[in-house]
């Protein structure tokens, strides 16, 4: 929550379709750091503003769902940014409002605070500006006698105005009542035939001081195409990597490490090159994530070693001092303290006890084509190479499974199990079983 005395509301404009993205998704739902762009902006805005309102387009139920619990207003007709902002006027309140854009997802809380501070120090309107390397088709901020007088859109600008390097980022902050008055006066007499929010700048300048707060292009550049989305991702990844290293994480090759926004890497974690962290990953202190590994929705315990070429899928929890080696895949697995699965193994829907060693080529057969089943492996077991564990099955503590075995029955604690049966073929039985299982599934 903000410490600013008057109530503040962020109005986020997110009605754009993003036709240059060539996607069925609204532009605001394109992903950065493995979550929608608008989620980044909302979470940052909530650090600064008391309330958030999102203006969406018609037929955007997915977007409305993503922004919950924040209120949404539908802009039925896309008639420009002033029109979109005006749609939310009844939710402005009586304090200050700031207009933000869903396709500017990387604005920092510090920059937002500078914007609101400029407004609080007497400006009738504060806005964000930048000096991009290539100003391109950005609107230009026109200053007269050292003060902002207006903004001119690129299509309406003269050749002299297009030489201005200070560009409009679109974000602005002013009093709610002033905004209502200005928006009512905006017309669509321009090259696009739209109601430009930028027109309020000239109105504000006649009433008082308009202050421009400059911020880096990396924060303010718009995301309107796949190419710009990739550039924004690069900016975000650089931030995430820098924050991780500042917190005591070693990234051996930072530029090849991909982090999600919610990735948690504790101090003294070491990450080798070419590692991908999907959503929902926590890696505890002292763990080593070796090269070319892929982690998603999982927890890695202290002192564990994962990879190289390992894949940890959602629901997996590796306790402290575990080893998951090359070409091993774990899905929804609890791997006990000190347990190892070092080579060429698939464990799905399984619990593996402490100090158990799972040999190369072991597979838990957790899926019968219709239903998932769980494998329970106790502590201090040795699972021989190329063992097939057909779930549901339980193996007690201190057991030994002979290499090459197919285990279909429970194994008691301290037992030795062989499962190397002769091949038996029963004609027609396979189809019969499949039909029976399908009927059970259809019957619920």
Tab-separated table of C-alpha atoms in Angstrom:
chain	number	residue	atom	x	y	z
A	1	UNK	CA	0.000	0.000	0.000
A	2	UNK	CA	1.138	3.523	-0.732
A	3	UNK	CA	1.989	6.055	1.948
A	4	UNK	CA	0.570	8.921	-0.127
A	5	UNK	CA	-2.149	10.751	1.810
A	6	UNK	CA	-4.782	11.004	-0.909
A	7	UNK	CA	-6.351	7.843	-2.320
A	8	UNK	CA	-4.761	6.646	-5.551
A	9	UNK	CA	-6.153	4.422	-8.276
A	10	UNK	CA	-4.336	2.804	-11.186
A	11	UNK	CA	-6.425	2.527	-14.353
A	12	UNK	CA	-4.865	-0.123	-16.594
A	13	UNK	CA	-5.876	-0.026	-20.263
A	14	UNK	CA	-5.953	-3.603	-21.577
A	15	UNK	CA	-8.596	-3.656	-24.311
A	16	UNK	CA	-6.134	-4.002	-27.196
A	17	UNK	CA	-6.290	-7.085	-29.386
A	18	UNK	CA	-2.639	-6.906	-30.340
A	19	UNK	CA	-3.173	-7.746	-34.007
A	20	UNK	CA	0.574	-7.536	-34.649
A	21	UNK	CA	1.021	-10.449	-32.257
A	22	UNK	CA	-1.034	-12.603	-34.655
A	23	UNK	CA	-2.541	-14.450	-31.705
A	24	UNK	CA	-5.985	-15.508	-30.550
A	25	UNK	CA	-5.041	-14.175	-27.096
A	26	UNK	CA	-5.504	-10.534	-26.099
A	27	UNK	CA	-2.206	-8.698	-26.043
A	28	UNK	CA	-2.334	-8.358	-22.249
A	29	UNK	CA	-2.256	-12.151	-21.883
A	30	UNK	CA	0.987	-12.661	-23.804
A	31	UNK	CA	3.481	-14.176	-21.384
A	32	UNK	CA	6.650	-12.788	-19.830
A	33	UNK	CA	8.602	-14.764	-17.282
A	34	UNK	CA	5.961	-17.489	-17.570
A	35	UNK	CA	3.004	-15.340	-16.602
A	36	UNK	CA	0.735	-12.862	-18.434
A	37	UNK	CA	2.094	-9.381	-19.077
A	38	UNK	CA	-0.770	-7.749	-17.224
A	39	UNK	CA	-0.012	-9.733	-14.075
A	40	UNK	CA	3.414	-8.099	-13.867
A	41	UNK	CA	1.873	-4.636	-14.108
A	42	UNK	CA	-0.917	-5.307	-11.614
A	43	UNK	CA	1.453	-6.697	-8.990
A	44	UNK	CA	3.773	-3.722	-9.350
A	45	UNK	CA	0.875	-1.252	-9.280
A	46	UNK	CA	-0.422	-2.780	-6.060
A	47	UNK	CA	2.875	-1.815	-4.387
A	48	UNK	CA	2.158	1.839	-5.121
A	49	UNK	CA	-1.574	2.446	-5.600
A	50	UNK	CA	-4.523	1.834	-3.288
A	51	UNK	CA	-6.751	0.390	-5.990
A	52	UNK	CA	-6.524	-1.112	-9.472
A	53	UNK	CA	-9.137	-1.035	-12.239
A	54	UNK	CA	-8.647	-2.778	-15.589
A	55	UNK	CA	-10.333	-1.693	-18.823
A	56	UNK	CA	-10.846	-4.724	-21.072
A	57	UNK	CA	-12.313	-5.226	-24.523
A	58	UNK	CA	-15.482	-7.132	-25.357
A	59	UNK	CA	-15.351	-10.928	-25.395
A	60	UNK	CA	-12.247	-11.192	-23.202
A	61	UNK	CA	-13.374	-13.642	-20.484
A	62	UNK	CA	-9.871	-15.110	-20.133
A	63	UNK	CA	-8.435	-11.678	-19.390
A	64	UNK	CA	-11.202	-10.832	-16.920
A	65	UNK	CA	-10.467	-14.089	-15.098
A	66	UNK	CA	-6.715	-13.425	-14.937
A	67	UNK	CA	-7.124	-9.942	-13.396
A	68	UNK	CA	-9.475	-11.066	-10.612
A	69	UNK	CA	-10.120	-9.905	-7.917
A	70	UNK	CA	-9.612	-6.456	-9.429
A	71	UNK	CA	-12.543	-4.691	-11.039
A	72	UNK	CA	-12.937	-4.565	-14.796
A	73	UNK	CA	-14.746	-2.222	-17.167
A	74	UNK	CA	-15.549	-3.265	-20.741
A	75	UNK	CA	-14.715	-0.873	-23.579
A	76	UNK	CA	-17.248	-2.124	-26.114
A	77	UNK	CA	-16.066	0.182	-28.918
A	78	UNK	CA	-12.347	0.729	-29.299
A	79	UNK	CA	-12.324	4.468	-29.965
A	80	UNK	CA	-8.965	5.399	-28.488
A	81	UNK	CA	-7.130	5.704	-25.198
A	82	UNK	CA	-9.128	8.689	-23.903
A	83	UNK	CA	-12.348	6.805	-24.626
A	84	UNK	CA	-11.014	3.726	-22.799
A	85	UNK	CA	-9.996	5.798	-19.772
A	86	UNK	CA	-13.344	7.591	-19.729
A	87	UNK	CA	-15.123	4.229	-19.530
A	88	UNK	CA	-13.730	3.877	-16.007
A	89	UNK	CA	-14.555	7.391	-14.784
A	90	UNK	CA	-17.149	6.190	-12.282
A	91	UNK	CA	-14.412	4.200	-10.543
A	92	UNK	CA	-11.858	7.029	-10.372
A	93	UNK	CA	-12.775	7.982	-6.813
A	94	UNK	CA	-11.905	11.436	-5.464
A	95	UNK	CA	-8.126	11.194	-5.185
A	96	UNK	CA	-5.501	10.801	-7.889
A	97	UNK	CA	-5.536	8.367	-10.778
A	98	UNK	CA	-2.717	7.079	-12.927
A	99	UNK	CA	-3.346	5.649	-16.382
A	100	UNK	CA	-1.151	2.647	-17.198
A	101	UNK	CA	-0.981	0.334	-20.206
A	102	UNK	CA	-0.990	-3.456	-20.190
A	103	UNK	CA	1.621	-3.474	-22.946
A	104	UNK	CA	4.076	-1.588	-20.691
A	105	UNK	CA	4.532	-4.450	-18.207
A	106	UNK	CA	8.044	-3.680	-16.968
A	107	UNK	CA	7.563	-0.309	-15.278
A	108	UNK	CA	9.119	-0.558	-11.833
A	109	UNK	CA	7.500	0.443	-8.554
A	110	UNK	CA	10.246	3.039	-8.083
A	111	UNK	CA	9.293	4.758	-11.355
A	112	UNK	CA	5.598	4.674	-10.424
A	113	UNK	CA	6.438	6.305	-7.096
A	114	UNK	CA	8.402	9.052	-8.858
A	115	UNK	CA	5.345	9.679	-11.031
A	116	UNK	CA	2.978	10.018	-8.073
A	117	UNK	CA	5.530	12.109	-6.181
A	118	UNK	CA	5.735	14.577	-9.083
A	119	UNK	CA	1.974	14.923	-8.947
A	120	UNK	CA	2.044	15.428	-5.169
A	121	UNK	CA	4.613	18.222	-5.425
A	122	UNK	CA	2.222	20.501	-7.262
A	123	UNK	CA	2.063	19.391	-10.900
A	124	UNK	CA	-1.417	19.505	-12.372
A	125	UNK	CA	-0.404	16.436	-14.344
A	126	UNK	CA	2.684	14.209	-14.266
A	127	UNK	CA	3.656	11.931	-17.114
A	128	UNK	CA	6.395	9.467	-17.994
A	129	UNK	CA	8.795	10.108	-20.847
A	130	UNK	CA	11.802	8.350	-22.336
A	131	UNK	CA	14.544	8.910	-24.872
A	132	UNK	CA	14.620	5.680	-26.927
A	133	UNK	CA	17.547	4.838	-29.180
A	134	UNK	CA	15.106	4.745	-32.067
A	135	UNK	CA	12.178	7.114	-31.368
A	136	UNK	CA	10.324	5.633	-34.318
A	137	UNK	CA	6.581	6.261	-34.196
A	138	UNK	CA	6.297	7.244	-30.548
A	139	UNK	CA	4.398	10.413	-29.726
A	140	UNK	CA	6.669	13.374	-28.960
A	141	UNK	CA	6.592	15.484	-25.799
A	142	UNK	CA	6.655	19.134	-26.837
A	143	UNK	CA	8.251	21.571	-24.387
A	144	UNK	CA	8.045	25.352	-24.546
A	145	UNK	CA	10.270	27.536	-22.381
A	146	UNK	CA	11.355	24.487	-20.417
A	147	UNK	CA	7.843	23.303	-19.619
A	148	UNK	CA	5.716	20.539	-21.153
A	149	UNK	CA	3.027	22.119	-23.294
A	150	UNK	CA	1.520	19.197	-25.217
A	151	UNK	CA	2.052	15.783	-26.801
A	152	UNK	CA	1.835	15.267	-30.528
A	153	UNK	CA	1.225	11.825	-32.011
A	154	UNK	CA	3.731	10.790	-34.672
A	155	UNK	CA	1.123	10.715	-37.459
A	156	UNK	CA	0.087	14.266	-36.633
A	157	UNK	CA	3.599	15.631	-36.044
A	158	UNK	CA	5.466	18.032	-38.304
A	159	UNK	CA	8.962	17.153	-39.495
A	160	UNK	CA	10.459	19.447	-36.834
A	161	UNK	CA	8.363	17.810	-34.112
A	162	UNK	CA	9.470	14.360	-35.240
A	163	UNK	CA	13.067	15.394	-34.479
A	164	UNK	CA	12.222	15.691	-30.767
A	165	UNK	CA	13.953	12.890	-28.808
A	166	UNK	CA	11.769	13.010	-25.687
A	167	UNK	CA	8.979	10.510	-26.303
A	168	UNK	CA	5.688	9.843	-24.592
A	169	UNK	CA	5.338	6.565	-22.691
A	170	UNK	CA	1.591	7.090	-22.306
A	171	UNK	CA	1.535	6.851	-18.508
A	172	UNK	CA	0.202	9.883	-16.653
A	173	UNK	CA	-1.146	10.859	-13.248
A	174	UNK	CA	-3.537	13.644	-12.185
A	175	UNK	CA	-6.482	14.368	-9.968
A	176	UNK	CA	-9.600	12.306	-10.648
A	177	UNK	CA	-11.900	15.319	-11.006
A	178	UNK	CA	-9.481	17.044	-13.390
A	179	UNK	CA	-9.316	13.895	-15.499
A	180	UNK	CA	-13.100	13.722	-15.748
A	181	UNK	CA	-13.216	17.325	-16.963
A	182	UNK	CA	-10.409	16.883	-19.490
A	183	UNK	CA	-11.749	13.602	-20.872
A	184	UNK	CA	-15.144	15.171	-21.514
A	185	UNK	CA	-13.429	17.794	-23.676
A	186	UNK	CA	-11.311	15.442	-25.816
A	187	UNK	CA	-12.381	15.186	-29.463
A	188	UNK	CA	-11.364	12.883	-32.306
A	189	UNK	CA	-10.187	15.501	-34.791
A	190	UNK	CA	-6.927	13.770	-35.748
A	191	UNK	CA	-5.407	11.481	-38.352
A	192	UNK	CA	-6.723	8.341	-36.656
A	193	UNK	CA	-10.187	9.622	-35.864
A	194	UNK	CA	-9.694	8.461	-32.264
A	195	UNK	CA	-9.954	10.061	-28.842
A	196	UNK	CA	-6.338	10.483	-27.746
A	197	UNK	CA	-5.564	10.522	-24.037
A	198	UNK	CA	-2.517	12.615	-24.874
A	199	UNK	CA	-4.805	15.559	-25.647
A	200	UNK	CA	-5.349	16.113	-21.926
A	201	UNK	CA	-1.717	17.228	-21.590
A	202	UNK	CA	-2.365	20.514	-23.400
A	203	UNK	CA	-5.473	21.064	-21.255
A	204	UNK	CA	-3.498	20.422	-18.080
A	205	UNK	CA	-0.765	22.814	-19.226
A	206	UNK	CA	-3.268	25.679	-19.364
A	207	UNK	CA	-4.215	25.014	-15.728
A	208	UNK	CA	-0.761	24.601	-14.239
A	209	UNK	CA	2.534	22.799	-14.472
A	210	UNK	CA	2.892	19.535	-16.390
A	211	UNK	CA	5.934	17.603	-15.225
A	212	UNK	CA	7.684	14.896	-17.219
A	213	UNK	CA	9.411	12.129	-15.271
A	214	UNK	CA	12.010	10.415	-17.438
A	215	UNK	CA	12.647	6.685	-17.114
A	216	UNK	CA	14.755	4.171	-19.066
A	217	UNK	CA	13.501	2.860	-22.375
A	218	UNK	CA	13.852	-0.681	-21.010
A	219	UNK	CA	11.014	0.051	-18.573
A	220	UNK	CA	8.728	1.996	-20.849
A	221	UNK	CA	9.074	0.484	-24.322
A	222	UNK	CA	5.746	-0.871	-25.544
A	223	UNK	CA	5.189	-4.541	-26.376
A	224	UNK	CA	3.178	-4.743	-29.585
A	225	UNK	CA	4.781	-7.558	-31.566
A	226	UNK	CA	6.489	-10.891	-31.031
A	227	UNK	CA	9.838	-9.204	-31.581
A	228	UNK	CA	9.123	-6.592	-28.915
A	229	UNK	CA	7.846	-9.346	-26.614
A	230	UNK	CA	11.203	-11.102	-26.983
A	231	UNK	CA	13.026	-7.864	-26.169
A	232	UNK	CA	10.881	-7.396	-23.062
A	233	UNK	CA	11.617	-10.979	-22.024
A	234	UNK	CA	15.336	-10.297	-22.341
A	235	UNK	CA	14.963	-7.222	-20.131
A	236	UNK	CA	12.993	-9.155	-17.535
A	237	UNK	CA	15.439	-12.074	-17.527
A	238	UNK	CA	18.348	-9.680	-16.986
A	239	UNK	CA	16.539	-8.262	-13.939
A	240	UNK	CA	15.728	-11.691	-12.517
A	241	UNK	CA	19.275	-12.969	-12.996
A	242	UNK	CA	20.784	-9.868	-11.405
A	243	UNK	CA	18.456	-10.209	-8.406
A	244	UNK	CA	19.358	-13.900	-8.020
A	245	UNK	CA	23.087	-13.251	-8.095
A	246	UNK	CA	22.701	-10.328	-5.682
A	247	UNK	CA	20.955	-12.785	-3.316
A	248	UNK	CA	23.942	-15.160	-3.357
A	249	UNK	CA	23.152	-17.495	-6.260
A	250	UNK	CA	25.908	-18.571	-8.664
A	251	UNK	CA	24.791	-18.542	-12.290
A	252	UNK	CA	27.683	-20.045	-14.185
A	253	UNK	CA	26.365	-18.711	-17.498
A	254	UNK	CA	23.690	-16.128	-16.628
A	255	UNK	CA	22.660	-15.435	-20.206
A	256	UNK	CA	21.690	-19.107	-20.716
A	257	UNK	CA	19.630	-19.433	-17.516
A	258	UNK	CA	15.879	-18.900	-17.919
A	259	UNK	CA	13.976	-17.903	-14.774
A	260	UNK	CA	10.269	-17.544	-14.110
A	261	UNK	CA	9.060	-14.546	-12.154
A	262	UNK	CA	8.242	-16.714	-9.137
A	263	UNK	CA	11.447	-18.780	-9.158
A	264	UNK	CA	12.980	-19.006	-5.658
A	265	UNK	CA	16.720	-19.716	-5.542
A	266	UNK	CA	18.255	-19.561	-2.084
A	267	UNK	CA	21.798	-18.458	-1.267
A	268	UNK	CA	24.613	-20.784	-2.352
A	269	UNK	CA	22.590	-22.453	-5.077
A	270	UNK	CA	24.727	-23.093	-8.151
A	271	UNK	CA	23.122	-23.201	-11.595
A	272	UNK	CA	25.142	-24.505	-14.528
A	273	UNK	CA	24.523	-23.355	-18.141
A	274	UNK	CA	21.320	-23.880	-20.109
A	275	UNK	CA	18.862	-24.486	-17.279
A	276	UNK	CA	15.136	-23.675	-17.569
A	277	UNK	CA	13.053	-22.829	-14.499
A	278	UNK	CA	9.336	-22.985	-15.213
A	279	UNK	CA	6.655	-21.660	-12.837
A	280	UNK	CA	6.566	-22.733	-9.221
A	281	UNK	CA	10.176	-23.783	-8.572
A	282	UNK	CA	11.976	-23.493	-5.221
A	283	UNK	CA	15.628	-24.535	-4.863
A	284	UNK	CA	17.048	-24.638	-1.359
A	285	UNK	CA	20.498	-23.522	-0.243
A	286	UNK	CA	23.531	-25.438	-1.441
A	287	UNK	CA	21.796	-27.314	-4.238
A	288	UNK	CA	23.504	-27.782	-7.597
A	289	UNK	CA	21.410	-27.645	-10.764
A	290	UNK	CA	23.540	-29.064	-13.530
A	291	UNK	CA	23.485	-28.141	-17.204
A	292	UNK	CA	20.546	-28.640	-19.564
A	293	UNK	CA	17.997	-29.411	-16.856
A	294	UNK	CA	14.320	-28.430	-16.915
A	295	UNK	CA	12.440	-27.759	-13.661
A	296	UNK	CA	8.781	-26.850	-13.211
A	297	UNK	CA	6.403	-26.881	-10.243
A	298	UNK	CA	8.915	-28.587	-7.949
A	299	UNK	CA	11.054	-28.170	-4.834
A	300	UNK	CA	14.722	-29.142	-4.575
A	301	UNK	CA	16.108	-29.657	-1.078
A	302	UNK	CA	19.333	-28.443	0.482
A	303	UNK	CA	22.530	-29.915	-0.880
A	304	UNK	CA	20.791	-31.828	-3.661
A	305	UNK	CA	22.229	-32.355	-7.133
A	306	UNK	CA	19.943	-32.285	-10.164
A	307	UNK	CA	21.088	-33.165	-13.669
A	308	UNK	CA	22.663	-32.776	-16.082
A	309	UNK	CA	19.783	-33.316	-18.510
A	310	UNK	CA	17.227	-33.935	-15.740
A	311	UNK	CA	13.547	-33.058	-15.869
A	312	UNK	CA	11.548	-32.326	-12.721
A	313	UNK	CA	7.820	-31.945	-13.391
A	314	UNK	CA	5.011	-30.481	-11.247
A	315	UNK	CA	4.353	-32.052	-7.875
A	316	UNK	CA	7.910	-33.252	-7.359
A	317	UNK	CA	9.607	-32.656	-4.012
A	318	UNK	CA	13.231	-33.691	-3.647
A	319	UNK	CA	14.339	-33.747	-0.007
A	320	UNK	CA	17.807	-32.701	1.135
A	321	UNK	CA	20.885	-34.390	-0.323
A	322	UNK	CA	19.050	-36.171	-3.128
A	323	UNK	CA	20.591	-36.965	-6.517
A	324	UNK	CA	18.676	-36.893	-9.794
A	325	UNK	CA	20.975	-37.677	-12.672
A	326	UNK	CA	21.158	-37.523	-16.436
A	327	UNK	CA	18.028	-38.265	-18.437
A	328	UNK	CA	15.920	-38.857	-15.323
A	329	UNK	CA	12.334	-37.578	-15.265
A	330	UNK	CA	10.308	-37.179	-12.071
A	331	UNK	CA	6.595	-36.319	-12.072
A	332	UNK	CA	4.612	-35.895	-8.851
A	333	UNK	CA	7.314	-37.686	-6.868
A	334	UNK	CA	8.387	-37.392	-3.232
A	335	UNK	CA	12.076	-38.275	-3.222
A	336	UNK	CA	13.275	-38.935	0.332
A	337	UNK	CA	16.395	-37.552	1.952
A	338	UNK	CA	19.558	-38.920	0.368
A	339	UNK	CA	17.668	-40.950	-2.252
A	340	UNK	CA	19.229	-41.336	-5.696
A	341	UNK	CA	17.990	-41.860	-9.229
A	342	UNK	CA	21.095	-41.275	-11.258
A	343	UNK	CA	20.463	-42.564	-14.773
A	344	UNK	CA	17.851	-42.972	-17.487
A	345	UNK	CA	14.829	-43.371	-15.224
A	346	UNK	CA	11.174	-42.336	-15.170
A	347	UNK	CA	9.427	-42.046	-11.804
A	348	UNK	CA	5.822	-40.856	-11.961
A	349	UNK	CA	3.273	-40.636	-9.132
A	350	UNK	CA	5.656	-42.216	-6.647
A	351	UNK	CA	7.067	-41.917	-3.145
A	352	UNK	CA	10.694	-42.948	-2.704
A	353	UNK	CA	12.041	-43.395	0.820
A	354	UNK	CA	15.243	-42.008	2.291
A	355	UNK	CA	18.558	-43.498	1.148
A	356	UNK	CA	16.939	-45.592	-1.575
A	357	UNK	CA	18.970	-46.130	-4.753
A	358	UNK	CA	16.969	-46.416	-7.982
A	359	UNK	CA	18.955	-48.145	-10.717
A	360	UNK	CA	19.306	-47.079	-14.330
A	361	UNK	CA	16.369	-47.673	-16.615
A	362	UNK	CA	13.790	-48.050	-13.841
A	363	UNK	CA	10.212	-47.096	-14.736
A	364	UNK	CA	7.157	-46.726	-12.555
A	365	UNK	CA	4.200	-47.667	-14.759
A	366	UNK	CA	1.733	-45.207	-13.264
A	367	UNK	CA	-0.828	-45.019	-16.090
A	368	UNK	CA	-2.934	-47.837	-17.477
A	369	UNK	CA	-4.326	-45.789	-20.338
A	370	UNK	CA	-7.275	-44.536	-18.291
A	371	UNK	CA	-6.243	-44.069	-14.635
A	372	UNK	CA	-3.145	-42.970	-12.687
A	373	UNK	CA	-1.788	-45.195	-9.895
A	374	UNK	CA	0.874	-44.625	-7.246
A	375	UNK	CA	4.057	-46.518	-6.438
A	376	UNK	CA	5.308	-46.561	-2.830
A	377	UNK	CA	8.998	-47.386	-2.367
A	378	UNK	CA	10.299	-47.572	1.207
A	379	UNK	CA	13.592	-46.520	2.746
A	380	UNK	CA	17.046	-47.923	2.060
A	381	UNK	CA	15.894	-49.985	-0.905
A	382	UNK	CA	17.977	-50.981	-3.901
A	383	UNK	CA	15.989	-51.034	-7.129
A	384	UNK	CA	17.963	-52.919	-9.742
A	385	UNK	CA	18.504	-51.576	-13.247
A	386	UNK	CA	15.728	-51.930	-15.811
A	387	UNK	CA	13.111	-52.674	-13.153
A	388	UNK	CA	9.491	-52.091	-14.137
A	389	UNK	CA	7.246	-51.265	-11.185
A	390	UNK	CA	3.593	-51.651	-12.220
A	391	UNK	CA	1.464	-49.419	-10.000
A	392	UNK	CA	-0.277	-49.636	-7.676
A	393	UNK	CA	2.495	-51.407	-5.832
A	394	UNK	CA	4.293	-50.995	-2.506
A	395	UNK	CA	7.860	-52.009	-1.681
A	396	UNK	CA	8.765	-52.143	1.996
A	397	UNK	CA	11.932	-50.838	3.647
A	398	UNK	CA	15.332	-52.480	3.100
A	399	UNK	CA	14.135	-54.535	0.123
A	400	UNK	CA	16.073	-55.469	-2.993
A	401	UNK	CA	14.566	-55.661	-6.468
A	402	UNK	CA	16.599	-57.754	-8.883
A	403	UNK	CA	17.682	-56.092	-12.109
A	404	UNK	CA	15.359	-56.566	-15.057
A	405	UNK	CA	12.352	-57.430	-12.873
A	406	UNK	CA	8.745	-56.549	-13.577
A	407	UNK	CA	7.092	-56.050	-10.201
A	408	UNK	CA	3.306	-56.339	-10.088
A	409	UNK	CA	2.790	-57.348	-6.440
A	410	UNK	CA	3.773	-55.739	-3.149
A	411	UNK	CA	7.213	-56.598	-1.775
A	412	UNK	CA	7.573	-56.902	2.019
A	413	UNK	CA	10.259	-55.144	4.026
A	414	UNK	CA	13.698	-56.785	3.718
A	415	UNK	CA	12.432	-58.936	0.850
A	416	UNK	CA	14.162	-59.883	-2.377
A	417	UNK	CA	11.956	-59.819	-5.459
A	418	UNK	CA	12.555	-61.357	-8.894
A	419	UNK	CA	10.109	-60.759	-11.698
A	420	UNK	CA	11.694	-62.233	-14.814
A	421	UNK	CA	8.761	-64.254	-16.109
A	422	UNK	CA	8.555	-66.029	-19.465
A	423	UNK	CA	6.603	-64.142	-22.080
A	424	UNK	CA	2.992	-65.308	-22.293
A	425	UNK	CA	0.622	-64.170	-25.025
A	426	UNK	CA	-3.171	-64.320	-24.544
A	427	UNK	CA	-4.935	-63.523	-27.839
A	428	UNK	CA	-7.726	-60.933	-27.571
A	429	UNK	CA	-7.144	-60.292	-23.885
A	430	UNK	CA	-5.576	-56.868	-24.452
A	431	UNK	CA	-8.621	-55.486	-26.256
A	432	UNK	CA	-10.919	-57.003	-23.636
A	433	UNK	CA	-9.046	-55.243	-20.821
A	434	UNK	CA	-9.052	-51.907	-22.648
A	435	UNK	CA	-12.807	-52.126	-23.278
A	436	UNK	CA	-13.447	-52.976	-19.627
A	437	UNK	CA	-11.383	-50.022	-18.390
A	438	UNK	CA	-13.050	-47.675	-20.869
A	439	UNK	CA	-16.484	-48.778	-19.662
A	440	UNK	CA	-15.465	-48.143	-16.038
A	441	UNK	CA	-14.243	-44.674	-16.883
A	442	UNK	CA	-17.436	-43.807	-18.766
A	443	UNK	CA	-19.425	-45.000	-15.719
A	444	UNK	CA	-17.437	-42.672	-13.500
